Tab-separated table of C-alpha atoms in Angstrom:
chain	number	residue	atom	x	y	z
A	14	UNK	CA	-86.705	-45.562	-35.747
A	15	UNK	CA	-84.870	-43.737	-38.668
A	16	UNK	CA	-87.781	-43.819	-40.853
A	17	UNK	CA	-89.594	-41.693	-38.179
A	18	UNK	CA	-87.281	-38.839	-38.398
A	19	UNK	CA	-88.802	-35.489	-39.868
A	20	UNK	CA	-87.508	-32.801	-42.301
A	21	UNK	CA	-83.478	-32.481	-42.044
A	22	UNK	CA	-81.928	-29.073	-42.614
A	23	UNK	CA	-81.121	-28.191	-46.079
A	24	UNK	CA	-77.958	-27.232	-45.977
A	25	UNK	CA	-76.987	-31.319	-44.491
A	26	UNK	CA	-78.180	-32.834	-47.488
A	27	UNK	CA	-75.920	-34.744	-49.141
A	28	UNK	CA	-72.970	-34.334	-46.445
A	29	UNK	CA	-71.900	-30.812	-47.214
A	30	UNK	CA	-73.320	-27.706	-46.566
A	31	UNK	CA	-75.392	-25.902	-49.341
A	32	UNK	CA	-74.537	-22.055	-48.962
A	33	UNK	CA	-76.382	-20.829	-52.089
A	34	UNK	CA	-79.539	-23.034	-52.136
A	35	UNK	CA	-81.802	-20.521	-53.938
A	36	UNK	CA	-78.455	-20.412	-56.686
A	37	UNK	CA	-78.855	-23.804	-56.892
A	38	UNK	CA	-82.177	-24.252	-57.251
A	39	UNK	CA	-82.819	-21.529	-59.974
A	40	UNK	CA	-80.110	-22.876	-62.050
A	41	UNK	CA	-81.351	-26.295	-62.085
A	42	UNK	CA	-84.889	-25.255	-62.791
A	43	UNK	CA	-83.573	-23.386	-65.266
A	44	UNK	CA	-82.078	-25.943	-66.930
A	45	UNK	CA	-84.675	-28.452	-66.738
A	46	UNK	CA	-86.849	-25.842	-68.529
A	47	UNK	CA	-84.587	-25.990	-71.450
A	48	UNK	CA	-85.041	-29.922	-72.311
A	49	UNK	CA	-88.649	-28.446	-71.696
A	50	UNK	CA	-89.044	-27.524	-75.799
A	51	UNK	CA	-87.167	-30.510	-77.584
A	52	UNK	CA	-89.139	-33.088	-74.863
A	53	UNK	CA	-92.438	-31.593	-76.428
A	54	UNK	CA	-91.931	-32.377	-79.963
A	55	UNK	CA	-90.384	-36.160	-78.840
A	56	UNK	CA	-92.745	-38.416	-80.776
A	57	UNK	CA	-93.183	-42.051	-81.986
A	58	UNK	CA	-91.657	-43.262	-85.048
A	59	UNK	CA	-93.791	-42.559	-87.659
A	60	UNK	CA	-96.503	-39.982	-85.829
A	61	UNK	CA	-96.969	-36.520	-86.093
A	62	UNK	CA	-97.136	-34.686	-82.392
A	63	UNK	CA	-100.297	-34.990	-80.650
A	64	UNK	CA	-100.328	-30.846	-79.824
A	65	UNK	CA	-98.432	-28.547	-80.487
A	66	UNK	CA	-95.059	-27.488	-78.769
A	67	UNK	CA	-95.783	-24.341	-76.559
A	68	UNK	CA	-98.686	-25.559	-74.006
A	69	UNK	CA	-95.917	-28.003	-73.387
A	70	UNK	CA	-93.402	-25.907	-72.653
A	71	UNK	CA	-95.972	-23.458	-70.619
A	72	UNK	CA	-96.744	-26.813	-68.370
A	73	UNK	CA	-92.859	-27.497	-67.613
A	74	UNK	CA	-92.662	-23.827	-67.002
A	75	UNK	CA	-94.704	-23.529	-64.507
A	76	UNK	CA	-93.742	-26.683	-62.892
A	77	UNK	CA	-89.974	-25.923	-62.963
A	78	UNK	CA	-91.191	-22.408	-61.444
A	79	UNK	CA	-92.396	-24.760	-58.113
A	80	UNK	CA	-88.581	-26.346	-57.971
A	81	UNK	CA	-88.058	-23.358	-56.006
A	82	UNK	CA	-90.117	-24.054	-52.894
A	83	UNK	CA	-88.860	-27.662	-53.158
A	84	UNK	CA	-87.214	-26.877	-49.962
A	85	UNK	CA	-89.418	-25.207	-48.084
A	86	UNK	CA	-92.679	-26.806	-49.025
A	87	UNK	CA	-91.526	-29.867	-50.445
A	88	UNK	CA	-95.077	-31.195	-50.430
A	89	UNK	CA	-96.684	-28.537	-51.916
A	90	UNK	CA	-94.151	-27.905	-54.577
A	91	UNK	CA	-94.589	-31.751	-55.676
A	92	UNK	CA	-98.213	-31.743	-55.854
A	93	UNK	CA	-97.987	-28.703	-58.138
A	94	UNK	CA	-95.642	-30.626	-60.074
A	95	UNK	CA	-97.572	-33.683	-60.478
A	96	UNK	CA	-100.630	-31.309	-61.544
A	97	UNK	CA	-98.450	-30.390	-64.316
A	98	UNK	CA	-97.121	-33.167	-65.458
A	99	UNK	CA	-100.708	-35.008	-65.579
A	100	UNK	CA	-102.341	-32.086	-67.577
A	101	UNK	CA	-98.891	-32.831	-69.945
A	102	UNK	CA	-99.767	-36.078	-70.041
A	103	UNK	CA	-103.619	-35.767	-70.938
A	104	UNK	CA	-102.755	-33.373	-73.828
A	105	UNK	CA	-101.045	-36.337	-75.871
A	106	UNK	CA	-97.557	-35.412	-75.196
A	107	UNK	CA	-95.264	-38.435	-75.049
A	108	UNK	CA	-94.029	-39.114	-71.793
A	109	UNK	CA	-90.115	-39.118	-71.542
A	110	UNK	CA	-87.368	-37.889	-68.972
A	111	UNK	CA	-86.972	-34.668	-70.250
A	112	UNK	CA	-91.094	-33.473	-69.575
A	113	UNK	CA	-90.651	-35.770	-66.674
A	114	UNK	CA	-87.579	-34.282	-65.247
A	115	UNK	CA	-89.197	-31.514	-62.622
A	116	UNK	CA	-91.121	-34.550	-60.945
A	117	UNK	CA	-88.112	-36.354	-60.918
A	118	UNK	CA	-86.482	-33.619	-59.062
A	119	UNK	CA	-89.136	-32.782	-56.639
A	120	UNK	CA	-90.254	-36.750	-55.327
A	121	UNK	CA	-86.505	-36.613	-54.942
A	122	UNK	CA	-86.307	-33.676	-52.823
A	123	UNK	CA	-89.147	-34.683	-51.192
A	124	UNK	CA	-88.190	-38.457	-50.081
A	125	UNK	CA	-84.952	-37.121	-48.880
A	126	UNK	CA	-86.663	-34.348	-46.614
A	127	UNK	CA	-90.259	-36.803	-45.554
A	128	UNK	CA	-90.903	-40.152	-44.373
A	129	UNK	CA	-91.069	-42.966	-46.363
A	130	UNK	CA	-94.391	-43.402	-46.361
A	131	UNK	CA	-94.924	-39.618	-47.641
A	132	UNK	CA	-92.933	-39.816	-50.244
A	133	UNK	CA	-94.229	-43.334	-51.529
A	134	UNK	CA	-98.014	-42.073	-51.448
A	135	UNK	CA	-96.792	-38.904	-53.657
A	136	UNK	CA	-95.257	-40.993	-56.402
A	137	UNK	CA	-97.542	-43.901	-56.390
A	138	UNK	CA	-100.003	-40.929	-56.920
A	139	UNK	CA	-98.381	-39.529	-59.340
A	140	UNK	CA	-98.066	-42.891	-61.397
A	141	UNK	CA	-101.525	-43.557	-61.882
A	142	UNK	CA	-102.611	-39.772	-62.395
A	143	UNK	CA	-99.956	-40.233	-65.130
A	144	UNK	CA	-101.139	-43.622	-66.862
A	145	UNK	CA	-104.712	-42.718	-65.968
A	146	UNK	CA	-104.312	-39.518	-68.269
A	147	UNK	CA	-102.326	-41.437	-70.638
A	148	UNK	CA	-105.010	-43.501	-71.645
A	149	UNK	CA	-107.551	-41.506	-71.808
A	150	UNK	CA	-105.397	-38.767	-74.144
A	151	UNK	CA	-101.967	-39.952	-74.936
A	152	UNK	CA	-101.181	-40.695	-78.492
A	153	UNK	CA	-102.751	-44.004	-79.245
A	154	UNK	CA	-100.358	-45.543	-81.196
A	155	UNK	CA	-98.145	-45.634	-78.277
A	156	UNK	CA	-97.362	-49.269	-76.580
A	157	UNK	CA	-99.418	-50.272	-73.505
A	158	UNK	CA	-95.771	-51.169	-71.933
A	159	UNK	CA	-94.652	-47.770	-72.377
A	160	UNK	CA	-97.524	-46.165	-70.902
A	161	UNK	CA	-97.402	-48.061	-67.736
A	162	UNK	CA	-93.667	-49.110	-67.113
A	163	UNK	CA	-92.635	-45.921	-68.351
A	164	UNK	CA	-93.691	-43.589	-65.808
A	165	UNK	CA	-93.406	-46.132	-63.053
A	166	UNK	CA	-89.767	-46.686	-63.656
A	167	UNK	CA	-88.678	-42.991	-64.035
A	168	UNK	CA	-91.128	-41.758	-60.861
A	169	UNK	CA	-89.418	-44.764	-58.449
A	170	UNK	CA	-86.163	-44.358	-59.119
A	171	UNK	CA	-85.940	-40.514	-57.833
A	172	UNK	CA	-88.152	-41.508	-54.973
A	173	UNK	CA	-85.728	-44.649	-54.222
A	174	UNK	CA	-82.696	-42.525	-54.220
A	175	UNK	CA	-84.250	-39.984	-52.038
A	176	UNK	CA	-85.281	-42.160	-49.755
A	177	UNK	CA	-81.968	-43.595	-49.624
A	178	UNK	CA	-80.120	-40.299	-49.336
A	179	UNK	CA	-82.128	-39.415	-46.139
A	180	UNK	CA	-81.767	-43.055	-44.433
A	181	UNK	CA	-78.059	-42.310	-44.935
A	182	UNK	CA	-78.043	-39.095	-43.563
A	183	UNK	CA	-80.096	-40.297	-40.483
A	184	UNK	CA	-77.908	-42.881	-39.872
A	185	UNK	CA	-75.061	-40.784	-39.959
A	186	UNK	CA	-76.307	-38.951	-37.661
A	187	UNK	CA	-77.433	-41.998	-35.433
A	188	UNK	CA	-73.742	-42.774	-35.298
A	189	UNK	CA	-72.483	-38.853	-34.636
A	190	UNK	CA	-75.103	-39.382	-31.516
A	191	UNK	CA	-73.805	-42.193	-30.586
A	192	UNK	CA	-70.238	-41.251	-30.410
A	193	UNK	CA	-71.200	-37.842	-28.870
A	194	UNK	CA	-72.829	-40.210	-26.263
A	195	UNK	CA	-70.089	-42.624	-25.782
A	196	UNK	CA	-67.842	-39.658	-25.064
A	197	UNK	CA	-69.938	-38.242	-22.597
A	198	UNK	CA	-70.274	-42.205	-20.899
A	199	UNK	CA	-66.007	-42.050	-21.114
A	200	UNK	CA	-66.108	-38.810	-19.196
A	201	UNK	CA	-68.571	-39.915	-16.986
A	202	UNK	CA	-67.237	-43.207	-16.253
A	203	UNK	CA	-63.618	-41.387	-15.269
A	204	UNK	CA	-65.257	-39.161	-13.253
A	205	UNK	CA	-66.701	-42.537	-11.458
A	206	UNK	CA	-63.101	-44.034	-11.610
A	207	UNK	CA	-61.800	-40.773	-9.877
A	208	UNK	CA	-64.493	-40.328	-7.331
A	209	UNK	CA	-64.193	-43.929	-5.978
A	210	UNK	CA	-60.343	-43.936	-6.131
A	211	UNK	CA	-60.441	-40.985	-3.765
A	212	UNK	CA	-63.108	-43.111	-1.586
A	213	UNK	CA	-60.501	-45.842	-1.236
A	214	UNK	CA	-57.593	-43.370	-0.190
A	215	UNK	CA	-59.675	-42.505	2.005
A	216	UNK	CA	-60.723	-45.116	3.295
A	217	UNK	CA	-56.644	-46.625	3.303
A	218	UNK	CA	-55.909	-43.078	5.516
A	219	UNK	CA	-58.535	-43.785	7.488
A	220	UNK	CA	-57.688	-47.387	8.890
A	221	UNK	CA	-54.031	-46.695	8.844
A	222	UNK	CA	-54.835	-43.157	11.092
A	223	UNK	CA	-56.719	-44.651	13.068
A	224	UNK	CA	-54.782	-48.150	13.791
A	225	UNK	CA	-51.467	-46.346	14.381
A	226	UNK	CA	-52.792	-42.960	16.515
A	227	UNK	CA	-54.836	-45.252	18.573
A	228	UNK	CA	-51.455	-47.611	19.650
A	229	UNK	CA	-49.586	-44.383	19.877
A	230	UNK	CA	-51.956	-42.862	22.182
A	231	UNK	CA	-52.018	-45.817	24.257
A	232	UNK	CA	-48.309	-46.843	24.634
A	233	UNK	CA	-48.154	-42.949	25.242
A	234	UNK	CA	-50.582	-42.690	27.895
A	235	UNK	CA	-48.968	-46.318	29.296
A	236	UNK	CA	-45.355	-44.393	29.453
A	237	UNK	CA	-46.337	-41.258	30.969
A	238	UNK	CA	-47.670	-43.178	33.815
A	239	UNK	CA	-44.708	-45.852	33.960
A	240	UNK	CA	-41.653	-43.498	33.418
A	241	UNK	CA	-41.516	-41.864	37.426
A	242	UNK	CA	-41.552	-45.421	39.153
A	243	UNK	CA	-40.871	-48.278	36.606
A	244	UNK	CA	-38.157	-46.438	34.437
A	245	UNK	CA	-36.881	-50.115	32.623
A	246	UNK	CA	-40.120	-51.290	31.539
A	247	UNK	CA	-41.487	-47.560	30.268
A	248	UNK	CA	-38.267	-47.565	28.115
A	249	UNK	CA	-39.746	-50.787	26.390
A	250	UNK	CA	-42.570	-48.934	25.808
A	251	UNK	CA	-40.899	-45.996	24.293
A	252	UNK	CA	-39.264	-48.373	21.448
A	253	UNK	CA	-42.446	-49.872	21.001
A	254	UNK	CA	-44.240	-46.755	20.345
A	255	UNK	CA	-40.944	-45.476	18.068
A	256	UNK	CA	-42.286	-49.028	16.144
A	257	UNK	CA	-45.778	-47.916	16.019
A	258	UNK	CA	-44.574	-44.430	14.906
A	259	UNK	CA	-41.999	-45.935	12.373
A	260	UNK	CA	-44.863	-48.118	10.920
A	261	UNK	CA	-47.759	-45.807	10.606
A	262	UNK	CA	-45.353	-43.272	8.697
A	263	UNK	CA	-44.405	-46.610	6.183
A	264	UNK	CA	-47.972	-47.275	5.835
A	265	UNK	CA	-48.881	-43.172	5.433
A	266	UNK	CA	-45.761	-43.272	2.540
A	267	UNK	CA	-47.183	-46.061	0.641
A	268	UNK	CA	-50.645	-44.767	0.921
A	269	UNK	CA	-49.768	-41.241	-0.592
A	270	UNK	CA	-47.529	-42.723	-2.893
A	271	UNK	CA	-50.184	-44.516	-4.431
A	272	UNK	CA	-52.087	-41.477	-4.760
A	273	UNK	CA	-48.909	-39.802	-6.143
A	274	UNK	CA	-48.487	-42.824	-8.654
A	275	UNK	CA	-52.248	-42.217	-9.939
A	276	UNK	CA	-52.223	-38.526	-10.040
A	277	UNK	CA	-48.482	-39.101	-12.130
A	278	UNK	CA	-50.201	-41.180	-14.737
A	279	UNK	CA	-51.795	-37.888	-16.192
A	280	UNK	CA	-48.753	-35.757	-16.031
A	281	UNK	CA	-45.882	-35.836	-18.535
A	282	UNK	CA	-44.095	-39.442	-18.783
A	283	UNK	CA	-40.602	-37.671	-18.439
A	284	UNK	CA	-40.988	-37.135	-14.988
A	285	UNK	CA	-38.233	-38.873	-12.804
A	286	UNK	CA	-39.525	-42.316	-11.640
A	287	UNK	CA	-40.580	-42.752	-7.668
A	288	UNK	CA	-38.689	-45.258	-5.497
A	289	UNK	CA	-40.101	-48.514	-5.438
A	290	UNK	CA	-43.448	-48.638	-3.044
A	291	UNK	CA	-44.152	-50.311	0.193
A	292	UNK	CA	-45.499	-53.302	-0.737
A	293	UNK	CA	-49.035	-54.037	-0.337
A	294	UNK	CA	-50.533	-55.689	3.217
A	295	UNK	CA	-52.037	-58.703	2.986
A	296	UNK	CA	-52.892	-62.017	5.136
A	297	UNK	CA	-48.959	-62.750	5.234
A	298	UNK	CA	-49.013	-59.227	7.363
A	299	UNK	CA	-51.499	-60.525	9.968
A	300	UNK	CA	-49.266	-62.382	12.785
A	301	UNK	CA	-47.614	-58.892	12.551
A	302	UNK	CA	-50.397	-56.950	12.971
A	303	UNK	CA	-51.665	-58.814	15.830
A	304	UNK	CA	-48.882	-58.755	17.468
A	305	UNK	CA	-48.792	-54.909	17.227
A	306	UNK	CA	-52.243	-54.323	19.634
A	307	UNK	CA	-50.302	-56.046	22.248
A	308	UNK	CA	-48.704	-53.145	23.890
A	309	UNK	CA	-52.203	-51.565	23.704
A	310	UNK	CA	-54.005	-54.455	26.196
A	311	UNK	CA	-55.094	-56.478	23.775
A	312	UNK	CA	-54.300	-60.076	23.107
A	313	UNK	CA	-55.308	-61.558	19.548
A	314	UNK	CA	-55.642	-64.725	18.617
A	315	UNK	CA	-55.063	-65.664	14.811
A	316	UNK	CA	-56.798	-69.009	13.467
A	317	UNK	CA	-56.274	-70.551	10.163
A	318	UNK	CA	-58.187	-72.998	8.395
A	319	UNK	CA	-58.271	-74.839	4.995
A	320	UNK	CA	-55.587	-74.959	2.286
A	321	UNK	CA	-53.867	-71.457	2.171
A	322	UNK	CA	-53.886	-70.187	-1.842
A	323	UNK	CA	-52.264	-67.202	-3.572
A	324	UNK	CA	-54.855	-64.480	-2.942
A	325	UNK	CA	-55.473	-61.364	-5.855
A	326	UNK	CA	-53.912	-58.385	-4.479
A	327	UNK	CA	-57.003	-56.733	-4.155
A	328	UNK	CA	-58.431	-59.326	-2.147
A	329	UNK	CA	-55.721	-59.526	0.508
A	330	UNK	CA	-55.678	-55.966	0.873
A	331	UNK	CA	-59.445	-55.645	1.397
A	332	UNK	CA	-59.094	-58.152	4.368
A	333	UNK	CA	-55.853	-57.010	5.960
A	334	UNK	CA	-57.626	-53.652	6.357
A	335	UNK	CA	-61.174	-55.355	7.617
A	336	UNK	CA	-59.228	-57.279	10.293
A	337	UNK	CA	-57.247	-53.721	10.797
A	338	UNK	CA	-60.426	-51.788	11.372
A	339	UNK	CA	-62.549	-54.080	13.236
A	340	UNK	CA	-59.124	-54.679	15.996
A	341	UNK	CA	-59.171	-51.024	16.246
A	342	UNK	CA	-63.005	-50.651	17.280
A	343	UNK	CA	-62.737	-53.795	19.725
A	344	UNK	CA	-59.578	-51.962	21.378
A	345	UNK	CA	-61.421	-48.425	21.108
A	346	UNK	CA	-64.984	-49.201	22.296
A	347	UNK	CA	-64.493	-52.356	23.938
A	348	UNK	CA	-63.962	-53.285	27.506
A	349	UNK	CA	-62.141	-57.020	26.688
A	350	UNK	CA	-58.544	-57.577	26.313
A	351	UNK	CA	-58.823	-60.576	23.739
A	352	UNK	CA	-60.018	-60.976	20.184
A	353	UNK	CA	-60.360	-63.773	17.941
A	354	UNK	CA	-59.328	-63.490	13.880
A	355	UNK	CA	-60.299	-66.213	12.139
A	356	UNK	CA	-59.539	-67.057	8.173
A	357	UNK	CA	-60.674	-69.740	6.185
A	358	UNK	CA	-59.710	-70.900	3.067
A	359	UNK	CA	-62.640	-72.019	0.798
A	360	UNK	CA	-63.142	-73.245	-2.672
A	361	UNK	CA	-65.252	-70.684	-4.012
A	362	UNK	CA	-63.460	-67.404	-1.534
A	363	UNK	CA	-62.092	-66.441	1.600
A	364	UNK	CA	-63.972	-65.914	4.933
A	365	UNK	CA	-62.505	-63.886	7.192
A	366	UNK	CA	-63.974	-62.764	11.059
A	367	UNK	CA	-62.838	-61.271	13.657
A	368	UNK	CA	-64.908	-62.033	17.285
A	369	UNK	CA	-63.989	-59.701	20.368
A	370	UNK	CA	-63.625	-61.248	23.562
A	371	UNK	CA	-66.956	-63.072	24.540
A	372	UNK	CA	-69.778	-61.592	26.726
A	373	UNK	CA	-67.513	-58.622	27.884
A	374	UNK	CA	-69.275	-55.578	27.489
A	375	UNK	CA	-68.554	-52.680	25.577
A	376	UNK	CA	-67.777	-49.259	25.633
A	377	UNK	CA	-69.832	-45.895	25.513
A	378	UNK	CA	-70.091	-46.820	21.555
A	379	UNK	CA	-70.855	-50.117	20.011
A	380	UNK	CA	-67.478	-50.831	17.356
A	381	UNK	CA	-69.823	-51.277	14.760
A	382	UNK	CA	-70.662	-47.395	15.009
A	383	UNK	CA	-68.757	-44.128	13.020
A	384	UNK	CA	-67.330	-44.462	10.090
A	385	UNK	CA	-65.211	-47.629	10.409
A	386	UNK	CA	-67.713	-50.221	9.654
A	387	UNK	CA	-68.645	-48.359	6.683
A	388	UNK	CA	-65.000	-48.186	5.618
A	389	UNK	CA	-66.052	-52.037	5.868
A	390	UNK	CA	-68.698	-52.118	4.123
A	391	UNK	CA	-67.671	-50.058	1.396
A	392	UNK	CA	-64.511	-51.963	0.796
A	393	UNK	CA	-66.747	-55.441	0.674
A	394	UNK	CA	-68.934	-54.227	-1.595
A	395	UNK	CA	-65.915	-53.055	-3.560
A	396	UNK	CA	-64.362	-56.332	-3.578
A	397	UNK	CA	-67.737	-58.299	-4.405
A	398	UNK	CA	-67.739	-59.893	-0.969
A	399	UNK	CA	-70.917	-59.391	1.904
A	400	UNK	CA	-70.452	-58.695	5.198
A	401	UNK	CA	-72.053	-58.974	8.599
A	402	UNK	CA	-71.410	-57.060	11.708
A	403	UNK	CA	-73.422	-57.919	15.001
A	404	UNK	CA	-73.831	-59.061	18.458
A	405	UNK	CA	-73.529	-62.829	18.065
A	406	UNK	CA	-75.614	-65.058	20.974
A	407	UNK	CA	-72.428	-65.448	23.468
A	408	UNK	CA	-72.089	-61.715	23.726
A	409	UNK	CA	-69.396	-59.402	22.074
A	410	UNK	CA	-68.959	-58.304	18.649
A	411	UNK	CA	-68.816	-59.839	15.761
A	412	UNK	CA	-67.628	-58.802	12.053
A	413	UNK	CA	-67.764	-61.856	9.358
A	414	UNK	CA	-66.924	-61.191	6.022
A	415	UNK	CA	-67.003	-63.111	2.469
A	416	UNK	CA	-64.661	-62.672	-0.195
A	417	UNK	CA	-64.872	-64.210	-3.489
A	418	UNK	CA	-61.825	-64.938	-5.888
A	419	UNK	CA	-61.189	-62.867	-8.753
A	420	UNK	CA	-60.123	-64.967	-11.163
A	421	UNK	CA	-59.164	-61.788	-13.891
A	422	UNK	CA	-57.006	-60.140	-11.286
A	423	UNK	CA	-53.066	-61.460	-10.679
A	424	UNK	CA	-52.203	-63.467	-7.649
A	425	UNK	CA	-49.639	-62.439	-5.092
C-alpha cells in the first residue's frame, strides 16, 4: 500500500520544510558542476585522457542545468540526465562519482518523489546505457569490473536511499493518519459513552416516575374516596402514600446524583465531595418492592429458585428495574389483582419473569405497549441478556428475561 503512494510535496521531504527549494537546488547544481572539470581529466594509471576536458564539462553542464526541474519534473529532468551522462560515457571519459554525481542526485530525487517501480526502471536504464556506451567507447585499458560494477554500484545506491527516504516519509504519514483517526474513534466513542449514559438516566427516571406516580395516584384516589366515611383506615393510606412519596424522592436523589457524579468527573477535582449515594436496587430490594403495589390492588407473589449467588451490580440493577416496569404495566393496563415474579438462579445467568394474573383480561392497552417495554428491551440488550414479552397460552402477560454473568464486573 505505501509503495502505491504518488509524488509527496517538496517541502516534506526529509521531515522539515524546504522554504528556499530553488536556493537549494541552484547551489547544489552549482557545486556539482565544479567537480565537473577535475572528474574529466580523472584517468587510469598510466593513460593519457581519452578527449579532451571541455565537452566534458559542457555534458555535466547541461545536465546539472536539469537539477533544477528535479522537482517538478523529476522524470524528465532524469532522463535528460542520463542522456548526458551516456554521451559522457561514449566519449571515453572515465566513469567516476564526480561526472556521475548529477545522476546520482536526480534517481535520488526521483525515487523519493515516484514509485518504486519508476525509479528502478530509470536506473536500471541508466546502467546499461552506461556500460553499453562504455564498451563500445570507453578507454580500453580500463577493467571489465570497473565498467560494469562501477556504474551499477554508484546508480543503486542513490536510488536505494531514495526509495528509502519516501517509504519513511509514507509511513510517517501512515502513522500521523492513524493517530488523527484514533482521535477521531476516542471522540466518537465518548460521544457513544455520553449518548447511552443519558439513555440509561432516562430510562432509571422513567421506571422510578412511573412506579412511584402510579402508587401515589392510586393510594390518592383510594383516600379521597375513604376519608368522608372510613376516616381510620384512609389515615393508613395517607402514611402509606407519605412512604411511596418518601421513596420515589430517595430513588429520584440517587438517580440525579448519579448523573451529578458523572457530569462531576469532568469538572475540577477540588470540588467538595457529595454525600454518600443511595445504594443501588437489586434482587435483595424485591420483597420490598412487592410489597409496595399492595396498597395499589395488587398482590405479588415472589418465587425463588436455585442457589442464590452474588450478582454484578449491573446485573441486579437491570432486573430490579425489569420486575419494576413490567409490575407497573400489569397494575396500569391490567384488569387482575395478582402477579407472579419468578427468579432463578442458573449456572450460566439469571432468569427472571414476571406473569400477571392468568386469563384476566387487560386494559384499553396491552402492558407490553409505550415506552416501558422498550425501557426493557433496551436495558437487556444493554446487559447482554434477551428478552421475551407476550401472551403466554393460559392468558395474561408475560415478560421473561435472561441475564448472563459478567464475570469482569464486581459482585455485590
Amino acid at each position: 500500500m505505501i509503495e502505491n503512494l504518488h509524488d509527496f510535496p517538496d517541502h516534506r521531504l526529509h521531515g522539515f520544510p524546504d522554504h528556499r527549494p530553488r536556493v537549494t537546488d541552484a547551489a547544489l547544481a552549482l557545486a556539482l558542476f565544479g567537480c565537473s572539470l577535475p572528474g574529466s581529466m580523472i584517468t587510469l594509471p598510466g593513460s593519457a585522457p581519452a578527449a579532451p576536458w571541455w565537452p566534458g564539462v559542457l555534458l555535466t553542464g547541461v545536465a546539472c542545468g536539469a537539477l533544477l526541474w528535479r522537482r517538478r519534473r523529476p522524470r524528465v529532468a532524469t532522463a535528460v540526465i542520463v542522456v548526458c551522462a551516456t554521451a559522457v560515457s561514449a566519449l571515453g571519459y572515465l566513469l567516476t562519482v564526480l561526472l556521475l554525481g548529477p545522476l546520482m542526485v536526480a534517481l535520488y530525487s526521483l525515487a523519493a518523489r515516484t514509485r518504486r517501480r519508476t525509479a528502478n526502471a530509470f536506473a536500471f536504464c541508466a546502467i546499461g546505457l552506461l556500460v553499453s556506451a562504455a564498451f563500445l567507447g570507453g578507454p580500453a585499458d580500463e577493467p571489465l569490473i570497473l565498467k560494469l560494477l562501477g556504474p551499477a554500484a554508484w546508480l543503486l545506491l542513490p536510488t536505494a536511499l531514495g526509495t528509502m527516504t519516501r517509504l519513511r516519509r509514507a509511513y510517517l504519514e501512515a502513522v500521523r493518519a492513524r493517530a488523527e483517526d484514533a482521535e477521531r474513534t476516542r471522540e466518537d466513542e465518548a460521544r457513544h459513552r455520553v449518548t447511552a449514559e443519558r439513555l440509561r438516566i432516562a430510562r432509571d427516571l422513567h421506571d422510578v416516575v412511573a412506579h412511584h406516580l402510579l402508587l401515589a395516584n392510586l393510594q390518592a384516589g383510594t383516600l379521597s374516596r375513604m376519608l368522608p366515611a372510613r376516616p381510620g383506615e384512609a389515615g393508613k393510606i395517607a402514611v402509606e402514600l407519605a412512604g411511596t412519596t418518601s421513596s420515589a424522592l430517595r430513588e429520584l436523589k440517587a438517580t440525579v446524583g448519579l448523573l451529578r457524579h458523572h457530569t462531576d468527573r469532568t469538572t475540577d477535582a477540588d470540588t467538595a465531595p457529595d454525600p454518600t449515594p443511595e445504594p443501588t436496587p437489586g434482587l435483595a430490594q424485591l420483597p420490598e418492592l412487592a410489597a409496595s403495589f399492595r396498597p395499589a390492588g395488587l398482590t405479588v407473589t415472589l418465587t425463588t429458585e436455585g442457589t442464590a449467588r452474588a450478582l454484578p451490580a449491573g446485573t441486579g440493577l437491570t432486573a430490579y428495574r425489569i420486575v419494576q416496569e413490567a409490575l407497573t404495566n400489569v397494575t396500569k393496563h391490567a384488569a387482575v389483582d395478582t402477579a407472579e415474579v419468578r427468579v432463578v438462579h442458573r449456572a450460566d445467568g439469571l432468569l427472571v419473569s414476571v406473569v400477571n394474573g392468568g386469563s384476566a383480561s387487560v386494559g384499553p392497552r396491552s402492558p407490553g405497549d409505550g415506552y416501558g417495554l422498550i425501557g426493557m428491551r433496551e436495558r437487556t440488550r444493554s446487559a447482554g441478556g434477551r428478552i421475551r414479552a407476550g401472551r403466554p397460552p393460559q392468558g395474561g402477560f408475560e415478560v421473561v428475561v435472561e441475564l448472563p454473568y459478567d464475570p469482569e464486573e464486581p459482585a455485590v
